[in-house]
Short mmCIF file of C-alpha atoms in Angstrom, two decimals:
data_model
loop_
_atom_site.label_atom_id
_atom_site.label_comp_id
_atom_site.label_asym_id
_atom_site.label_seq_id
_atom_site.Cartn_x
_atom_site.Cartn_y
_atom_site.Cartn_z
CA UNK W 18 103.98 129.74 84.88
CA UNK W 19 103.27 125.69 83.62
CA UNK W 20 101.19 125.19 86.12
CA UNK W 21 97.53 126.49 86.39
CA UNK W 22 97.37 128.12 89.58
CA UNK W 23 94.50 126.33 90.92
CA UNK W 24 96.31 122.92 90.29
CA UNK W 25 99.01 124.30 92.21
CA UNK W 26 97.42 124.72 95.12
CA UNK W 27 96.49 121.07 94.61
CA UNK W 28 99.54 120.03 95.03
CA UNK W 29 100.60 121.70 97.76
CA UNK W 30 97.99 119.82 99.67
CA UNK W 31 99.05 116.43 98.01
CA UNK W 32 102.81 116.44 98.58
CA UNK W 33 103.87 116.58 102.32
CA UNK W 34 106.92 117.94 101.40
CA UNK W 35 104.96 121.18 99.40
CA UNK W 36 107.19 120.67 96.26
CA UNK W 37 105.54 123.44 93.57
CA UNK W 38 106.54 123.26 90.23
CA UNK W 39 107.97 126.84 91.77
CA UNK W 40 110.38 124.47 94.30
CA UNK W 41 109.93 123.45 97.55
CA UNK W 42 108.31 125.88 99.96
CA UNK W 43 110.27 127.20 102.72
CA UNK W 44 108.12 128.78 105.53
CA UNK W 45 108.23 131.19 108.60
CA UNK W 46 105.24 129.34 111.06
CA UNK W 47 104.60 130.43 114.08
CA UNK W 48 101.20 128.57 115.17
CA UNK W 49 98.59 130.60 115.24
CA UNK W 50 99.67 132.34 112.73
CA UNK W 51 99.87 130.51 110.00
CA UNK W 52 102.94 129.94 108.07
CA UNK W 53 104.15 132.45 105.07
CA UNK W 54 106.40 131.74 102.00
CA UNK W 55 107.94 133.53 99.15
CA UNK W 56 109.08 132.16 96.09
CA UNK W 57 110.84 133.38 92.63
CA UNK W 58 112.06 132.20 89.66
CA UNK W 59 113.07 133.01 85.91
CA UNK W 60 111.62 131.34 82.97
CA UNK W 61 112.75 131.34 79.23
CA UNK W 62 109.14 131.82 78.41
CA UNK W 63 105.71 132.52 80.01
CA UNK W 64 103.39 129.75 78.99
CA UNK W 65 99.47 130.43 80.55
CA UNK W 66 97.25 127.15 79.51
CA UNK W 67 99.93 126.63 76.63
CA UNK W 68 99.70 129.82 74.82
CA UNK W 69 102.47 132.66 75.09
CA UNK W 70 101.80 135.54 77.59
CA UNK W 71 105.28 137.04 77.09
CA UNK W 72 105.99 137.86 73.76
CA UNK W 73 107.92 134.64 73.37
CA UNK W 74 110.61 136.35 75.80
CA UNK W 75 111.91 135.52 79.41
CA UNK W 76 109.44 135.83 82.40
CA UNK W 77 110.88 136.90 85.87
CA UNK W 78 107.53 135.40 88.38
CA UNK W 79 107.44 135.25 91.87
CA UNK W 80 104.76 135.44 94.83
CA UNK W 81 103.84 135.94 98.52
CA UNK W 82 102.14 132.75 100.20
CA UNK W 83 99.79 132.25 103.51
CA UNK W 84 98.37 129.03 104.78
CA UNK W 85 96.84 128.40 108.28
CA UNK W 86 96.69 125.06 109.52
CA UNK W 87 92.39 125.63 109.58
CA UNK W 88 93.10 125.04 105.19
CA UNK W 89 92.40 128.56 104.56
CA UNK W 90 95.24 130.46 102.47
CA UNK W 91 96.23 133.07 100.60
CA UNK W 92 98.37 134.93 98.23
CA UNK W 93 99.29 136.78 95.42
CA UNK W 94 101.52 136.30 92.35
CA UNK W 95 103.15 138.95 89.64
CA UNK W 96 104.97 138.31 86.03
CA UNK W 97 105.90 140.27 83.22
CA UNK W 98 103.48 139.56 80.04
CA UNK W 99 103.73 141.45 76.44
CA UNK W 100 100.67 140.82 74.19
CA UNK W 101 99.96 142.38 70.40
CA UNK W 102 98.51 145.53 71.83
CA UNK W 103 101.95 146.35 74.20
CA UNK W 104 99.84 147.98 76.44
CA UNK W 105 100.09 146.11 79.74
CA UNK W 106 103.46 145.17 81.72
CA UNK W 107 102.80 142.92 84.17
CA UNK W 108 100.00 140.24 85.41
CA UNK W 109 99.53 140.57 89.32
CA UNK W 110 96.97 137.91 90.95
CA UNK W 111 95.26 137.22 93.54
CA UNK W 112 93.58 134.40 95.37
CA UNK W 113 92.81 132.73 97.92
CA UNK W 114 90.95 129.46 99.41
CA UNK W 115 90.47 126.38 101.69
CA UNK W 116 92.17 122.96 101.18
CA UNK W 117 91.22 119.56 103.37
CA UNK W 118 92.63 116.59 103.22
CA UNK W 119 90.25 113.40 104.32
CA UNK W 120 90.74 110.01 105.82
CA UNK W 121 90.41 108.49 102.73
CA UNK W 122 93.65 110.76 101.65
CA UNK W 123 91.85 112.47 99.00
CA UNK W 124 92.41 116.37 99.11
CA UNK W 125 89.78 118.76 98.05
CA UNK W 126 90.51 122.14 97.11
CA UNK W 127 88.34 125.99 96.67
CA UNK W 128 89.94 129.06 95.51
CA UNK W 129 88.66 132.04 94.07
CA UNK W 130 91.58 133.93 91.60
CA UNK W 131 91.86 137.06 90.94
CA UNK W 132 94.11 138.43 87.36
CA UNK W 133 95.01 141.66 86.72
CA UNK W 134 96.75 143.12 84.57
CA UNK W 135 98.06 147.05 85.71
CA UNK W 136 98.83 149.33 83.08
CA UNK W 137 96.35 147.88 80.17
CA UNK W 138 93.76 149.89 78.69
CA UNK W 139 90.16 149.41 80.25
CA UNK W 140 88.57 149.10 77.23
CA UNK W 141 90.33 145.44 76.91
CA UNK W 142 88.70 143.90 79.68
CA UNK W 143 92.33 142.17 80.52
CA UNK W 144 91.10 141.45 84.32
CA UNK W 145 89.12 139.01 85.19
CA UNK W 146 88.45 136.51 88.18
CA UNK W 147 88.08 132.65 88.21
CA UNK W 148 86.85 130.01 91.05
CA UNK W 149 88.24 126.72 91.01
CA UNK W 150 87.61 123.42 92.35
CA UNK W 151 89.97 120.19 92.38
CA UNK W 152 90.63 117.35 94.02
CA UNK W 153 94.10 114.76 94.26
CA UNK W 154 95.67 112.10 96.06
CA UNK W 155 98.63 110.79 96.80
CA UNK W 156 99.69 106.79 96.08
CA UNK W 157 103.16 106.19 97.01
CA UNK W 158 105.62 108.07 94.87
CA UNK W 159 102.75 108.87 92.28
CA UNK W 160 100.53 111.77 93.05
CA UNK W 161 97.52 113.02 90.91
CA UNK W 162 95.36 116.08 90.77
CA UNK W 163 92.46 117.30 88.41
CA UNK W 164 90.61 120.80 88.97
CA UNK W 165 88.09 122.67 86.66
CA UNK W 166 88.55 126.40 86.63
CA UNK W 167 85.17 128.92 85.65
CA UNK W 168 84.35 132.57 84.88
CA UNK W 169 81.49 134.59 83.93
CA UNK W 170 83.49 136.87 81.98
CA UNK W 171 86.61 135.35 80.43
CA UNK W 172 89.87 137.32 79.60
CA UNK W 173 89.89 140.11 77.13
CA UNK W 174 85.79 140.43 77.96
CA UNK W 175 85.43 136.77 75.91
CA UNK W 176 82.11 135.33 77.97
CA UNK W 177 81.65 132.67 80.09
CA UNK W 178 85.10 129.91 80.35
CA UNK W 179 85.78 126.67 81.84
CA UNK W 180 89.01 124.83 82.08
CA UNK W 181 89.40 121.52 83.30
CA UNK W 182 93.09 119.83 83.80
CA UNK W 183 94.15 116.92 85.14
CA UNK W 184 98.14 116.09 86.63
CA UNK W 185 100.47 113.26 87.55
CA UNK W 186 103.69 113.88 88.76
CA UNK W 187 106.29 110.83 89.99
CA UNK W 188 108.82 111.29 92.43
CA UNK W 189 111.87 109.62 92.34
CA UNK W 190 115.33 109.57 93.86
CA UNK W 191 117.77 112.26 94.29
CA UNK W 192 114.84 114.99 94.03
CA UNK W 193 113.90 114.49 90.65
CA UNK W 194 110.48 114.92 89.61
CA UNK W 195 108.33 113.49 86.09
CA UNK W 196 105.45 115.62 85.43
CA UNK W 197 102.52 115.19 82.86
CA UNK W 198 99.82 117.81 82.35
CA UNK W 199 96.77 117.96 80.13
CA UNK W 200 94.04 120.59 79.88
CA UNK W 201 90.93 121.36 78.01
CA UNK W 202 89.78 124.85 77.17
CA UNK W 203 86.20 126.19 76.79
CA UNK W 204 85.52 129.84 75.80
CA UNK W 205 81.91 131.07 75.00
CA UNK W 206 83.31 133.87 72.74
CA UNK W 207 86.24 132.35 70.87
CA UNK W 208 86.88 135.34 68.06
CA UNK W 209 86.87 137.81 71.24
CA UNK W 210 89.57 135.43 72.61
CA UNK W 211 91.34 135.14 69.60
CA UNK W 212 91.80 131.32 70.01
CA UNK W 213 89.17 128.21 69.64
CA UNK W 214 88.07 125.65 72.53
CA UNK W 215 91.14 123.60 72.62
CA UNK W 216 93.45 121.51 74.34
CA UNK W 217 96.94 122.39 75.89
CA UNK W 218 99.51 119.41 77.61
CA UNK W 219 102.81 119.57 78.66
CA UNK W 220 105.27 117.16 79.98
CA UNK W 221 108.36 117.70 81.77
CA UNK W 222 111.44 116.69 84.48
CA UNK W 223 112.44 119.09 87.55
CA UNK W 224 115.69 118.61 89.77
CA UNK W 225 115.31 119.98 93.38
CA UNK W 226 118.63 120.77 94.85
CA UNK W 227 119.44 123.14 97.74
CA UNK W 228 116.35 125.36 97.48
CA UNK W 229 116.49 125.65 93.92
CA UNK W 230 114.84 124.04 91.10
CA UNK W 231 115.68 123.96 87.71
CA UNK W 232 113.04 122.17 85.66
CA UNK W 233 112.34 121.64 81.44
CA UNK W 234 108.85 121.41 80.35
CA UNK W 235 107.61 120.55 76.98
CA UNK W 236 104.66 122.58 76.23
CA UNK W 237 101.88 122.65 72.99
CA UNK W 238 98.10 123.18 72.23
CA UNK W 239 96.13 121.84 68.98
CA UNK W 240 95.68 125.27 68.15
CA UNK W 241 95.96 125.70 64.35
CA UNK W 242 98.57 128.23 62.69
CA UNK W 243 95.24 130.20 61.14
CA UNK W 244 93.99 130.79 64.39
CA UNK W 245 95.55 134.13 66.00
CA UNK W 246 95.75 133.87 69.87
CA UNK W 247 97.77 136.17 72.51
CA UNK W 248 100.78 136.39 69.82
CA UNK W 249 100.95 135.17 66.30
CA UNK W 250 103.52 132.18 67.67
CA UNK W 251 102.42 131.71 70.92
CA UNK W 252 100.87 128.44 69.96
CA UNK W 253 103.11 126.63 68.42
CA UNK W 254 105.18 123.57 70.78
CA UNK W 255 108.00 124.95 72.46
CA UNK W 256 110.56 123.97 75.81
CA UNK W 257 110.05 126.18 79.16
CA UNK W 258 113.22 126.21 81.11
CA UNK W 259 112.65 127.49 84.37
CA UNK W 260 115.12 128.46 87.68
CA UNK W 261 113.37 129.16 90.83
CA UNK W 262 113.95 129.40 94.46
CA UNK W 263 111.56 129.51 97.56
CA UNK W 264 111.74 131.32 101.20
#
């Protein structure tokens, strides 16, 4: 996934029309209720905060979504990963949150994530939870988002973490979408981690057509080569192409 979960949810407050770097939601509402969505998609690689979480290999990712028209939501998400140790198949998170948007247009966003990572040995400390807070707005064809992710115990048991983001995306004609991403990473203990505090962006183009989207996204960190991180390459610049479809 490109697109820090937390900032997604961001933007599915920000654009009426709930375009997700995962495509345009399609829902089942029945008021009340609250409306529900699926969505899936395959892409070449699985890029987390700009490092690899697949082994440099394909990711198939797709998730269950709830939203109530109160703000409150929920759901869950699932994607194949491979890191050094090969002991863990999949990621499967959860989270959920509430979203307002004011009179001034502004959208604020909490959510509390859940990641876990079934089949991995304990000992690894793989799972670990996040809460997030971000805010966006949308100006015409332009729409902007930041958020700043934090956890008291960081992935592979690394310490305390905070990652802050910011997004633009630009709409224009014939559903094709610009998108620019930039991210910094903090990590209390970075040789646990296997990576330093360090920056990730990404920049990219989607096309929206029938359901489906089919999107390219540039992706690198300033990681250095010395530095080892979730694989030996899995820092270096690479292009995401991604195919996805939502219910």
């Amino acid at each position: 996934m490109i697109l820090d979960k937390s900032m997604k949810c961001m933007f599915r407050v920000i654009f009426l029309s709930g375009f997700l770097v995962s495509g345009p939601i399609m829902v089942y509402a029945d008021e009340g209720i609250g409306n529900f969505s699926a969505n899936v998609g395959y892409f070449s690689e699985y890029r987390f905060r700009g490092l690899d979480q697949s082994g440099e290999a394909a990711a198939i990712q797709g998730g269950f979504d709830w939203a109530h028209d109160s703000g409150f939501y929920l759901g869950s998400w699932a994607s194949n990963v491979e890191f050094n140790e090969a002991t863990s198949a999949s990621e499967f998170d959860l989270y959920a949150g509430y979203t307002k948007e004011l009179k001034s247009g502004l959208s604020v966003d909490l959510s509390l994530i859940e990641y876990l990572y079934p089949g991995a040995t304990e000992s690894l400390n793989y799972d670990y939870w996040e809460l997030a807070l971000g805010i966006g707005k949308r100006i015409g064809d332009v729409s902007v988002a930041t958020a700043i992710n934090w956890s008291d115990q960081f992935f592979g048991g690394s310490g305390n973490a905070t990652y802050f983001q910011g997004k633009i995306d630009y709409e224009l004609p014939l559903g094709l979408m610009l998108s620019g991403h930039v991210g910094k990473q903090w990590i209390e203990d970075n040789s646990t981690y296997g990576s330093p505090d360090y920056v990730d962006y990404s920049i990219g183009a989607s096309y929206a057509w029938q359901g489906f989207d089919v999107s390219v996204t540039y992706v690198d960190t300033d990681v250095d080569d010395t530095w080892n991180s979730t694989t030996q390459v899995g820092k270096d610049d690479t292009a995401v192409l991604a195919i996805s479809r939502s219910f």
